[in-house]
mmCIF file of C-alpha atoms in Angstrom:
data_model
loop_
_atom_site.group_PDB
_atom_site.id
_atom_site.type_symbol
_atom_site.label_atom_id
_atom_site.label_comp_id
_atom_site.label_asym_id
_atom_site.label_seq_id
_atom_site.Cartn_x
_atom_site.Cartn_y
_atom_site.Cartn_z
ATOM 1 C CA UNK A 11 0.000 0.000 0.000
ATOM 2 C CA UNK A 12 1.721 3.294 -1.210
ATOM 3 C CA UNK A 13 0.734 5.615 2.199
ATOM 4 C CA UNK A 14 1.808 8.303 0.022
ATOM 5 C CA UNK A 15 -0.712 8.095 -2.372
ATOM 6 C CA UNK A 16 -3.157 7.966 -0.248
ATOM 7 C CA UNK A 17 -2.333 10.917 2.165
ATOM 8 C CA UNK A 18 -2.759 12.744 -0.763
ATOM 9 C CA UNK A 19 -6.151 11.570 -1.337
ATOM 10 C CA UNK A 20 -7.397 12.655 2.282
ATOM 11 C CA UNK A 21 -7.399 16.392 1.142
ATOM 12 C CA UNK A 22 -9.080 15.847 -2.242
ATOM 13 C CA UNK A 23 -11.912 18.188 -3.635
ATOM 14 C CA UNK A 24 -12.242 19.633 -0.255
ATOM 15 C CA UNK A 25 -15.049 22.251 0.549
ATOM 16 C CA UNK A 26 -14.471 22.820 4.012
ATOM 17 C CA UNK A 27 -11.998 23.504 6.525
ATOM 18 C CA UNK A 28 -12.299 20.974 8.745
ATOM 19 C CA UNK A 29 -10.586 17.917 6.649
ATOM 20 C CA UNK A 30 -7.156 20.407 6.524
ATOM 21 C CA UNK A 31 -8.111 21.033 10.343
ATOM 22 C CA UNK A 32 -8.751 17.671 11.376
ATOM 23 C CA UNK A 33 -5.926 16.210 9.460
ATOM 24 C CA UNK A 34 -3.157 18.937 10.733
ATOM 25 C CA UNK A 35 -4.568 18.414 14.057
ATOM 26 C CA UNK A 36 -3.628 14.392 13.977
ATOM 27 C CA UNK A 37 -0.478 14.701 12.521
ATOM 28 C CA UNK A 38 1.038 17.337 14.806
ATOM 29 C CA UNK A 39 -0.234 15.367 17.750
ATOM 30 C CA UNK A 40 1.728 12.022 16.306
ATOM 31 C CA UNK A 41 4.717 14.111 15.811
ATOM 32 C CA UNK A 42 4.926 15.603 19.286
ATOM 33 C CA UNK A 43 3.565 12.591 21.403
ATOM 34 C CA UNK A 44 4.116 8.565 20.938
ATOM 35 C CA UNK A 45 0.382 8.104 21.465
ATOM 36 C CA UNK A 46 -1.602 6.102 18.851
ATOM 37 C CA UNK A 47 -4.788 6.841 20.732
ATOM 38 C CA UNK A 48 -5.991 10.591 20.206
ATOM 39 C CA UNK A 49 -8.304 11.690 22.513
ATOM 40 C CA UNK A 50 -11.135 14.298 19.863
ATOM 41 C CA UNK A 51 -11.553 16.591 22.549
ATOM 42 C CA UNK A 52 -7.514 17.282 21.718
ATOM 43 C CA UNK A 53 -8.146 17.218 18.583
ATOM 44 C CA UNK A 54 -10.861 19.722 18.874
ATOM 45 C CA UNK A 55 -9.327 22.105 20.544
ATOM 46 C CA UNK A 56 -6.117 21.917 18.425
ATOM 47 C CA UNK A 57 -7.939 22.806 15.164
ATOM 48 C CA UNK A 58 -9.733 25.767 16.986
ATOM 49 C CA UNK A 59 -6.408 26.962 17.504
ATOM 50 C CA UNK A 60 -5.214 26.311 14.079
ATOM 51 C CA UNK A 61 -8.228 28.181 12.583
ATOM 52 C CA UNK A 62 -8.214 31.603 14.967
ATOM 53 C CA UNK A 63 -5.543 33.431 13.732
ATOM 54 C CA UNK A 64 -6.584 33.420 9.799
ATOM 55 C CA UNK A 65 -9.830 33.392 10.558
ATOM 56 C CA UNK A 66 -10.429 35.667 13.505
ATOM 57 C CA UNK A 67 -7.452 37.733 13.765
ATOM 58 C CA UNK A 68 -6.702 38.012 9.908
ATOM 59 C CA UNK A 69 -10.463 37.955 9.136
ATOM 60 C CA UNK A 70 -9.988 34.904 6.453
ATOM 61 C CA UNK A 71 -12.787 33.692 4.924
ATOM 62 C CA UNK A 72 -13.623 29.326 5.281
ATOM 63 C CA UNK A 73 -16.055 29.682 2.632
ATOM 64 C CA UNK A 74 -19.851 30.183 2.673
ATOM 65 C CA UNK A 75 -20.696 26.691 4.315
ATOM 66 C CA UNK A 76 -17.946 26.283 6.882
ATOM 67 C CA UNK A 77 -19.001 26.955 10.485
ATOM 68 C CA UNK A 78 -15.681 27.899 12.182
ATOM 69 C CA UNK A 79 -16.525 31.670 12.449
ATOM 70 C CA UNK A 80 -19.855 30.560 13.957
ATOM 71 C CA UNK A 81 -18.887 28.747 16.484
ATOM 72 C CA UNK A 82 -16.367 30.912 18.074
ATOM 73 C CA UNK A 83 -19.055 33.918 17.582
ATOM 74 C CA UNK A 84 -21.461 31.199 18.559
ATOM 75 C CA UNK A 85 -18.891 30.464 21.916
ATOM 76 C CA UNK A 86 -18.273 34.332 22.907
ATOM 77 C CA UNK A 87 -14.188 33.649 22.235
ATOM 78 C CA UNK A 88 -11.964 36.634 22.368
ATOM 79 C CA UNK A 89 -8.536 36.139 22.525
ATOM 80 C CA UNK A 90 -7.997 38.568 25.985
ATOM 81 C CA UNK A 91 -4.016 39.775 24.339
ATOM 82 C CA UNK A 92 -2.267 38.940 27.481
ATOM 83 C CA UNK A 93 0.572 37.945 25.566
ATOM 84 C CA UNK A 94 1.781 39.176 22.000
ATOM 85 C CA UNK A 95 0.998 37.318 18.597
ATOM 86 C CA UNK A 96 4.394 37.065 18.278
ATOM 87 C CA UNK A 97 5.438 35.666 21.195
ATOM 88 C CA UNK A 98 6.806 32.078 21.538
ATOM 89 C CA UNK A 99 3.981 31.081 24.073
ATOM 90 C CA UNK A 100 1.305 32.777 22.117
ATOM 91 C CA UNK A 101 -0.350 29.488 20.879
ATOM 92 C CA UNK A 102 -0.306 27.580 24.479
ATOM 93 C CA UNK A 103 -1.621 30.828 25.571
ATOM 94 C CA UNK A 104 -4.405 30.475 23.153
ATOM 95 C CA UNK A 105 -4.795 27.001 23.442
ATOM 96 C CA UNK A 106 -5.414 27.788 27.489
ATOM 97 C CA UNK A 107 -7.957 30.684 26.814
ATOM 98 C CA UNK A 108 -10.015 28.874 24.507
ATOM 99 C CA UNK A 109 -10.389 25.467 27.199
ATOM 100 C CA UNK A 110 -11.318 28.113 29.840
ATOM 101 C CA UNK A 111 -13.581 29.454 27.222
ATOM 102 C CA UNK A 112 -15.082 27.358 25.148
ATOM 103 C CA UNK A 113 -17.486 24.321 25.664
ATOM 104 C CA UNK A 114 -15.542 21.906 24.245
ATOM 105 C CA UNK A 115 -18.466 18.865 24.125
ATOM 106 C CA UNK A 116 -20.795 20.852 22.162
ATOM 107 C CA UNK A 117 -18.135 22.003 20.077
ATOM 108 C CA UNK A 118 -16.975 18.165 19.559
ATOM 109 C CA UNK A 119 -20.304 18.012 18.967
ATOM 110 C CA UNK A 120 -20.577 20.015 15.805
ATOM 111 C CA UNK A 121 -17.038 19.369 14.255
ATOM 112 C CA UNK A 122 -16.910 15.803 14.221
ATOM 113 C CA UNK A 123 -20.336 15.034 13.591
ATOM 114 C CA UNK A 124 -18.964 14.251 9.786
ATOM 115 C CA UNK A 125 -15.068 14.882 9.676
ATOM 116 C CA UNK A 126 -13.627 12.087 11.582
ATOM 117 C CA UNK A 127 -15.461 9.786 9.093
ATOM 118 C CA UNK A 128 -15.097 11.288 5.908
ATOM 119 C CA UNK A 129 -11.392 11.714 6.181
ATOM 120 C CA UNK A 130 -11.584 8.473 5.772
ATOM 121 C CA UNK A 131 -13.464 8.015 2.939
ATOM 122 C CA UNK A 132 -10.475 7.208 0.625
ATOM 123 C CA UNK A 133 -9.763 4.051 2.201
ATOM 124 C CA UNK A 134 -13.585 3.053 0.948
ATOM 125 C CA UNK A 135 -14.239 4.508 -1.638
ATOM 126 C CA UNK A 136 -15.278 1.350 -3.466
ATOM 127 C CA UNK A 137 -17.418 0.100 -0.883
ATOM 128 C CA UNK A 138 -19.004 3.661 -0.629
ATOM 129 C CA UNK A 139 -19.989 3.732 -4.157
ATOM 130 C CA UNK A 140 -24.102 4.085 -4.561
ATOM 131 C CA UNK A 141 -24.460 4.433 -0.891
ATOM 132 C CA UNK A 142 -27.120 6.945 0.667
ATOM 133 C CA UNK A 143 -25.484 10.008 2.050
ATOM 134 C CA UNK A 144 -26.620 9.196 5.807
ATOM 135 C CA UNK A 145 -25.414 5.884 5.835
ATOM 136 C CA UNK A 146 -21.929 6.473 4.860
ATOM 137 C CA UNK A 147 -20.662 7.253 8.518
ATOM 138 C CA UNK A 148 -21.470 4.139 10.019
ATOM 139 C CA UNK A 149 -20.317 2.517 6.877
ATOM 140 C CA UNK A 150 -16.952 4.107 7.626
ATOM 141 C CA UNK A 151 -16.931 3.462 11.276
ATOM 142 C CA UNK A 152 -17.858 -0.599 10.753
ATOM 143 C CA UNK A 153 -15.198 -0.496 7.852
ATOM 144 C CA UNK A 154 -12.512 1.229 9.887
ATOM 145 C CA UNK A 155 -12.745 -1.302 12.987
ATOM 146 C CA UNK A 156 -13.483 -4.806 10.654
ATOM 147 C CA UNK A 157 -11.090 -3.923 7.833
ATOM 148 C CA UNK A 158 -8.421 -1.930 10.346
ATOM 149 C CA UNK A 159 -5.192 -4.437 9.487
ATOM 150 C CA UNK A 160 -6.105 -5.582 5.603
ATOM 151 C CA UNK A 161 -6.981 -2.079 4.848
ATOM 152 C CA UNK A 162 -4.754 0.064 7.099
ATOM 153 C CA UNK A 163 -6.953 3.500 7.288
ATOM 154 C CA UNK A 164 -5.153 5.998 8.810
ATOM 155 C CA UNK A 165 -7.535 5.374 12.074
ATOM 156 C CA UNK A 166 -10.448 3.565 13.427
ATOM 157 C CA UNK A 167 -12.481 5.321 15.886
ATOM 158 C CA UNK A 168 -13.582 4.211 19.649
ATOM 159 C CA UNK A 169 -16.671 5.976 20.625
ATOM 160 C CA UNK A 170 -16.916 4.883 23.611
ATOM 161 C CA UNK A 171 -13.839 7.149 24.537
ATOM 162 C CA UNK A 172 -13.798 9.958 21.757
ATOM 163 C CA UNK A 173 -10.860 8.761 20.589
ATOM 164 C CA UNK A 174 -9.381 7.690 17.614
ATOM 165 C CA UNK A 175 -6.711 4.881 16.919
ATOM 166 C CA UNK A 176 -4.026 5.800 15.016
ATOM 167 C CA UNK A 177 -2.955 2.387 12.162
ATOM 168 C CA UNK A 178 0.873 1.608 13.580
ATOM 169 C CA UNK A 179 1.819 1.879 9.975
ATOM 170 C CA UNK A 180 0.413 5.403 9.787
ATOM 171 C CA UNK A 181 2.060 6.562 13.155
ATOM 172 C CA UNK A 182 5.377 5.342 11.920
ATOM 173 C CA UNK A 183 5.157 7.413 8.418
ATOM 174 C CA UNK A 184 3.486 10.161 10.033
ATOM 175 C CA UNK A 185 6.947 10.511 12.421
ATOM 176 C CA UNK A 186 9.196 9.521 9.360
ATOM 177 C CA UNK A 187 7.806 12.442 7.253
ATOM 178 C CA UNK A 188 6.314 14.103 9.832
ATOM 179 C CA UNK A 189 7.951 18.147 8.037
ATOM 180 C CA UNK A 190 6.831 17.134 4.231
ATOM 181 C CA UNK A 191 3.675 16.408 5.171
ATOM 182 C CA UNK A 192 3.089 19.603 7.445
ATOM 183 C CA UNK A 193 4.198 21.304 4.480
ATOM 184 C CA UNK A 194 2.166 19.481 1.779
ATOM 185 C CA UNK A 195 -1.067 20.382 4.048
ATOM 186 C CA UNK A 196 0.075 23.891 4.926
ATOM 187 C CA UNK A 197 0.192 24.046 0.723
ATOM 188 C CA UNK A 198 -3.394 22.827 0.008
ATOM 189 C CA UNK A 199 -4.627 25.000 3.001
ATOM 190 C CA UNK A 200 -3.133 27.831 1.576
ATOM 191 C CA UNK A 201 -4.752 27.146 -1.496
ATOM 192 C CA UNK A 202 -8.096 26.522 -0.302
ATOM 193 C CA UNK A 203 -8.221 29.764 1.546
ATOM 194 C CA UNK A 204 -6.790 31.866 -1.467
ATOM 195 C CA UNK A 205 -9.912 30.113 -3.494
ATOM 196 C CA UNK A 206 -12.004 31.416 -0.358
ATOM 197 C CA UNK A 207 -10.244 34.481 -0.229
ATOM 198 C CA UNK A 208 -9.107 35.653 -3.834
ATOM 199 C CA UNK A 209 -8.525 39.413 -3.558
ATOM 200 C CA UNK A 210 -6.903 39.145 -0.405
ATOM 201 C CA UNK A 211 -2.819 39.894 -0.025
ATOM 202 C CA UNK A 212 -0.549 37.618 1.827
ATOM 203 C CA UNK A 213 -2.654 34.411 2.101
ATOM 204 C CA UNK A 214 0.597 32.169 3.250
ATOM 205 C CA UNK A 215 1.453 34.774 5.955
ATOM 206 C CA UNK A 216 -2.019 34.826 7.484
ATOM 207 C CA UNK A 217 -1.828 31.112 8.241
ATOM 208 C CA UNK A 218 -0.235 30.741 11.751
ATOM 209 C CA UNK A 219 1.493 33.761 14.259
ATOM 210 C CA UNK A 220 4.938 34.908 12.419
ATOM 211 C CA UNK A 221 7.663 34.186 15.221
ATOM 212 C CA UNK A 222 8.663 37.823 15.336
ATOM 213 C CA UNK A 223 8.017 41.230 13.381
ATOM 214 C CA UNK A 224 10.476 42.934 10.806
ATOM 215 C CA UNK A 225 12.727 46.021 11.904
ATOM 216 C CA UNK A 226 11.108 49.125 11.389
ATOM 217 C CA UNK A 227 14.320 50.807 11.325
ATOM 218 C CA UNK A 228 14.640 51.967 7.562
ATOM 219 C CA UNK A 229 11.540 52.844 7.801
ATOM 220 C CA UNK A 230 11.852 55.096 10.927
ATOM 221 C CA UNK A 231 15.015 57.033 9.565
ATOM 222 C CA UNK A 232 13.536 57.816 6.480
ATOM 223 C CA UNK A 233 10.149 59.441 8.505
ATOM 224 C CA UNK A 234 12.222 60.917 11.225
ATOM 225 C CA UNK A 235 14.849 62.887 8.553
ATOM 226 C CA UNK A 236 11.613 64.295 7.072
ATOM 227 C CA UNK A 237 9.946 65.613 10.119
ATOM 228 C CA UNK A 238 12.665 66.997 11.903
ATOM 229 C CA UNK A 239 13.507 68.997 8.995
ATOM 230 C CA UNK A 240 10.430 70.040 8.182
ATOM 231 C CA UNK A 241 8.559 71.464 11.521
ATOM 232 C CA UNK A 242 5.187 72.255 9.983
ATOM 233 C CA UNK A 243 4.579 68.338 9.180
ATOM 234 C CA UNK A 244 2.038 66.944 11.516
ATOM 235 C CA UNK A 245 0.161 64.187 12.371
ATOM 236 C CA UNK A 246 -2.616 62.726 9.816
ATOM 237 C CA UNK A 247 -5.175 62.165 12.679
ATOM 238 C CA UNK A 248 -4.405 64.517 15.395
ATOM 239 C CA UNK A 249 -3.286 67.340 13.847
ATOM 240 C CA UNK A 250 0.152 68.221 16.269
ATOM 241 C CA UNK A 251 3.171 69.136 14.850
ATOM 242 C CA UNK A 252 5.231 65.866 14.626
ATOM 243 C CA UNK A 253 8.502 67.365 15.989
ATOM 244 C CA UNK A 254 6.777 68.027 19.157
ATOM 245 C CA UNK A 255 4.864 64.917 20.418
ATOM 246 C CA UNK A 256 5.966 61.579 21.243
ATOM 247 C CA UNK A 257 5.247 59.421 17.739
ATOM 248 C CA UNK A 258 5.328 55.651 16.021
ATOM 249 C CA UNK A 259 4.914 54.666 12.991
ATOM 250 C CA UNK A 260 1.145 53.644 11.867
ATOM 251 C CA UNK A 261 0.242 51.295 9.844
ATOM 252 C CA UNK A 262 -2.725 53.373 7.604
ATOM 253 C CA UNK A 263 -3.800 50.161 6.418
ATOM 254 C CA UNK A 264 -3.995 47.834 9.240
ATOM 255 C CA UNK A 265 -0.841 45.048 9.794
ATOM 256 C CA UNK A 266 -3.138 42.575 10.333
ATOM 257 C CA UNK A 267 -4.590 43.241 6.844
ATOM 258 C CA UNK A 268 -2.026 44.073 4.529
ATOM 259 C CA UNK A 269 0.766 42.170 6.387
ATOM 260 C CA UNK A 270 3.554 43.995 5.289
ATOM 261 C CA UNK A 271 5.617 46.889 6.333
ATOM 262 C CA UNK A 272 6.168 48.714 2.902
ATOM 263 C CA UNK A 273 6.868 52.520 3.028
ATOM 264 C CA UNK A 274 3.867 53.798 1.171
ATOM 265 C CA UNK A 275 1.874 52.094 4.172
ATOM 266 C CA UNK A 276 3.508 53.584 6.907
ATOM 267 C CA UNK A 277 3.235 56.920 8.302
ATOM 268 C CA UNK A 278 4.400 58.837 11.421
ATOM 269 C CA UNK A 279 1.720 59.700 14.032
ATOM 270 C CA UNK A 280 1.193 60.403 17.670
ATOM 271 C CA UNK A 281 1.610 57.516 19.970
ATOM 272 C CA UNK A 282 -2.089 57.532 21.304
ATOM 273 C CA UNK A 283 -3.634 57.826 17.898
ATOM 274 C CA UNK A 284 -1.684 54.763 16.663
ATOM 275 C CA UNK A 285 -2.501 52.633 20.051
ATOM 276 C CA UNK A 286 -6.425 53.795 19.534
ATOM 277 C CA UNK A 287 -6.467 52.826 15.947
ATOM 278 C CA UNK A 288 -5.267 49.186 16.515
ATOM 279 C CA UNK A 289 -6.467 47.274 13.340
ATOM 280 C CA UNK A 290 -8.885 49.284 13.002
ATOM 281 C CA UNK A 291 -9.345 50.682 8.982
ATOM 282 C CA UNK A 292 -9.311 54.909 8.868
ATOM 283 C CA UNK A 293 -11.762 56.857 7.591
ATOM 284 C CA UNK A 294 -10.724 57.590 4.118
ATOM 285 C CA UNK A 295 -12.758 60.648 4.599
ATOM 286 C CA UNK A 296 -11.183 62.720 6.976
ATOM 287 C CA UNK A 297 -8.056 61.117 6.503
ATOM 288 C CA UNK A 298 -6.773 59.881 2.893
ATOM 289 C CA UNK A 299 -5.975 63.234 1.197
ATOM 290 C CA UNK A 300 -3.680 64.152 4.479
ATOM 291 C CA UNK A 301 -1.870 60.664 4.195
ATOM 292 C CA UNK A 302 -1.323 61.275 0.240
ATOM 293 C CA UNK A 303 0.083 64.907 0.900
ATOM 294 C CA UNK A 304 2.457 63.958 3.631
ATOM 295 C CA UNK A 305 3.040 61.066 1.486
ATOM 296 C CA UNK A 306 4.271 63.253 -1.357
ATOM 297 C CA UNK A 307 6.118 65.819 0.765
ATOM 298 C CA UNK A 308 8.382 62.876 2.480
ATOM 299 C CA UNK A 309 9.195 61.610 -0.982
ATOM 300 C CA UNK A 310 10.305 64.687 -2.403
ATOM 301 C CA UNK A 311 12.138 65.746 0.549
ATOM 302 C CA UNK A 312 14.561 62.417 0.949
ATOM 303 C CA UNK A 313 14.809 62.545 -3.063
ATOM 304 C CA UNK A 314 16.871 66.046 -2.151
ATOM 305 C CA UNK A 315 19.163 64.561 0.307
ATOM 306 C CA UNK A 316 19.710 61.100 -0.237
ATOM 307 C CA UNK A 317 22.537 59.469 -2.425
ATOM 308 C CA UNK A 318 21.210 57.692 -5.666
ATOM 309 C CA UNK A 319 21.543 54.467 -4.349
ATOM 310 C CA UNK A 320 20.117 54.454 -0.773
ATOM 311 C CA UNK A 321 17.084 56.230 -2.945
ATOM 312 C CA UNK A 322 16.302 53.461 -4.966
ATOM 313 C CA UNK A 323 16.342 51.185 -2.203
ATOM 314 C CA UNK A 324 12.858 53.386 -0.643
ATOM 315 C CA UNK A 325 11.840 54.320 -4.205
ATOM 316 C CA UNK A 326 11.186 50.552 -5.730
ATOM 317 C CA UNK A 327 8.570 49.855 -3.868
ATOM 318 C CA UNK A 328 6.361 52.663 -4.192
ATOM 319 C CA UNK A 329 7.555 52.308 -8.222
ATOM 320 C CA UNK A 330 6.426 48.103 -8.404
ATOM 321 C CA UNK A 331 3.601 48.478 -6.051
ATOM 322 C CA UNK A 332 1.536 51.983 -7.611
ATOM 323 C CA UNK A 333 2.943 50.141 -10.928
ATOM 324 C CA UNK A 334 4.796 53.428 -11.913
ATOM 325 C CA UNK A 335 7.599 52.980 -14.599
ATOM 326 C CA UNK A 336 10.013 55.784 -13.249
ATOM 327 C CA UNK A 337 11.175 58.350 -10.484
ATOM 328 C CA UNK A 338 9.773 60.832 -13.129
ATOM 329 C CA UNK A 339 6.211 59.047 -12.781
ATOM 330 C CA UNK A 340 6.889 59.008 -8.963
ATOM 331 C CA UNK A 341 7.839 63.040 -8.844
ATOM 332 C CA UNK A 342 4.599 63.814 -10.367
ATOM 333 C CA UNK A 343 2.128 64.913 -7.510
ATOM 334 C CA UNK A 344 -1.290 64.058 -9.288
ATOM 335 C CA UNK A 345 -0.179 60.842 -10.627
ATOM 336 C CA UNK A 346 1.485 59.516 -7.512
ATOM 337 C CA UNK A 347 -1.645 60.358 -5.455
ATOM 338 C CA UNK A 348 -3.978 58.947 -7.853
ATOM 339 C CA UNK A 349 -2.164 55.404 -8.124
ATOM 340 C CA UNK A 350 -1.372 55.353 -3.998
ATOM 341 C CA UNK A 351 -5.062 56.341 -3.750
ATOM 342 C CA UNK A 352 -6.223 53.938 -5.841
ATOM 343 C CA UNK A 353 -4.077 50.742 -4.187
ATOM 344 C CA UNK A 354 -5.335 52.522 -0.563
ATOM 345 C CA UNK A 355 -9.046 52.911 -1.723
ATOM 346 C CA UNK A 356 -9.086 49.182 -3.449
ATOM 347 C CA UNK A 357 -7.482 47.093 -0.183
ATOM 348 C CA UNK A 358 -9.686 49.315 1.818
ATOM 349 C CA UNK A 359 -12.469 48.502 0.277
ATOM 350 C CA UNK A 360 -11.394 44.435 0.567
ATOM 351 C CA UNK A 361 -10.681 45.120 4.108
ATOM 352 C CA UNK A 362 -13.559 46.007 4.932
ATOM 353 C CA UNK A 363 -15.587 43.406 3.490
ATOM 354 C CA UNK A 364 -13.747 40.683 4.967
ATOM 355 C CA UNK A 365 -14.984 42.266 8.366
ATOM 356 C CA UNK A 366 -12.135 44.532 9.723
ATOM 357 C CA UNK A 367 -13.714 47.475 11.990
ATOM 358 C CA UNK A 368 -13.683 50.665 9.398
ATOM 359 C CA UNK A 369 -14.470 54.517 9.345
ATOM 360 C CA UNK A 370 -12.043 55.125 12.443
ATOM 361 C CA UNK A 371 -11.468 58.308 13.486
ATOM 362 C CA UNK A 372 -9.731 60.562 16.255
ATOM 363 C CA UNK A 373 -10.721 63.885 17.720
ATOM 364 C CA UNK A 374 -10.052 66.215 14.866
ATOM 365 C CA UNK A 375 -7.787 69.306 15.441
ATOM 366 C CA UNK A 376 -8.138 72.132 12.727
ATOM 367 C CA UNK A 377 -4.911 72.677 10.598
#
């Protein structure tokens, strides 16, 4: 029996989440324990974690059937931030939270009802063939526990524990492959939620917590040399001269959107604004002709002082990302603003649909 083959199989024509779930759920519990038996409640729990950050922190679409978003609406879960995204405990510190939080029998209750069977389906498929929808489960379960050693499915399942019983040939390829198959599934999950999700940016970095967050530094020094030069540049959502408060750099589209740190992104503004904002989206409103302008203005002044090449290092993004050919393109006011603009107005738009908060604003000082 080629195992390979048929791991592959397991994740084919998939409409929902749960099969990737489910399935990355079993084998990172094989890999980190040398239990064959897998308690469900675990297993449970485990894919809730899997599926909250791209799908409550990023705002990631399942697709229109999948429940996932449900049930942790459905549950009351929040995620309480006592410890960063970023940080190394961050999942056991979710993984806590939602076991304090969440009733994990009634959500047993609703995940497995069909996904620990028909992961299993490949195994049968021949004697599945013709057979009514609601009979199929038990089919599985009777073929999983009778046929368990001729035709090694990946697990049988005890009811009368939760559990499920990992094949010994299955646990043994599972920790001989254990990385290309975490990969292979990370893949196809990708996939699935692009297919879900097809206007959004950065699908494979909204899939699990990055380990840290990129420098800002570059960024910094090339915000900082244009404020402290220029003393009548203030802040997009406040309104204070920037040389005079305490500031940070703001993501105008929200991190946890856009998931990058690129220049035309990023702008300087007072620390409280930035910490109120959060991931929220700004009102484009009030706010996206000031963020063009001081845009503009920071270009043009670091143009004037910087050395050809440390320019072209800033320039090339705003040049592939606005799609402009040239620094002449990029010099011209009206077309800069119209293609930043445009790229701002379109993810905004995206943004907002996929359910970030929107139309944020601060208390408004005349200038």
């Amino acid at each position: 029996m080629n195992l390979s083959n048929y791991f592959q199989l397991l994740l084919k024509d998939t409409s929902t989440s749960y099969k990737f779930l489910f399935l990355n759920a079993i084998i990172d519990r094989v890999n980190a324990t040398d239990e064959r038996l897998l308690s469900l409640d675990d297993l449970i729990i485990d894919m809730l974690v899997t599926a909250w950050y791209p799908n409550q922190f990023f705002k990631l679409s399942f697709g229109k059937q999948d429940q996932i978003g449900n049930l942790f609406l459905s549950q009351n879960f929040k995620y309480k931030k006592k410890i960063s995204l970023t940080s190394l405990g961050f999942r056991d510190k979710l993984r806590q939270e939602i076991v304090e939080s969440v009733d994990v029998k009634q959500v047993r209750n609703k995940l497995s009802q069909f996904v620990q069977y028909r992961l299993l389906s490949p195994f049968f498929s021949q004697q599945l063939r013709g057979q009514k929808e609601s009979s199929k489960n038990n089919i599985i379960y009777e073929l999983a526990i009778n046929e368990f050693d001729s035709l090694i499915p990946l697990y049988k399942i005890d009811k009368s524990i939760n559990a499920i019983e990992i094949h010994p040939q299955w646990f043994n390829y599972i920790k001989q492959h254990y990385s290309l198959l975490f990969n292979y599934i990370k893949i196809e999950w990708a996939t699935y939620l692009q297919k879900n999700n097809p206007a959004v940016p950065s699908i494979m970095l909204k899939l699990e917590p990055p380990g840290s967050r990129s420098s800002l530094n570059s960024q910094l020094t090339f915000w900082n040399s244009y404020f402290t030069a220029n003393q009548d540049a203030r802040c997009i959502y406040t309104g204070e001269p920037l040389i005079e408060i305490k500031t940070s750099l703001d993501h105008f589209l929200p991190w946890s959107f856009v998931c990058h740190d690129r220049l035309w992104n990023l702008v300087p503004v007072s620390r409280s604004s930035n910490s109120s904002k959060s991931n929220s989206l700004p009102c484009l409103k009030t706010y996206l002709d000031k963020f063009l302008e001081i845009q503009y203005d920071a270009l043009k002044y670091n143009k004037s002082i910087m050395e050809n090449q440390k320019w072209n290092s800033y320039a090339q993004p705003y040049l592939t990302d606005l799609e402009l050919s040239n620094d002449s393109e990029l010099a011209n006011p009206n077309r800069f603003a119209a293609e930043l603009a445009k790229v701002v107005e379109n993810q905004h738009w995206i943004a907002k649909h996929s359910g970030f908060d929107y139309g944020w604003k601060e208390k408004i000082i005349e200038f």
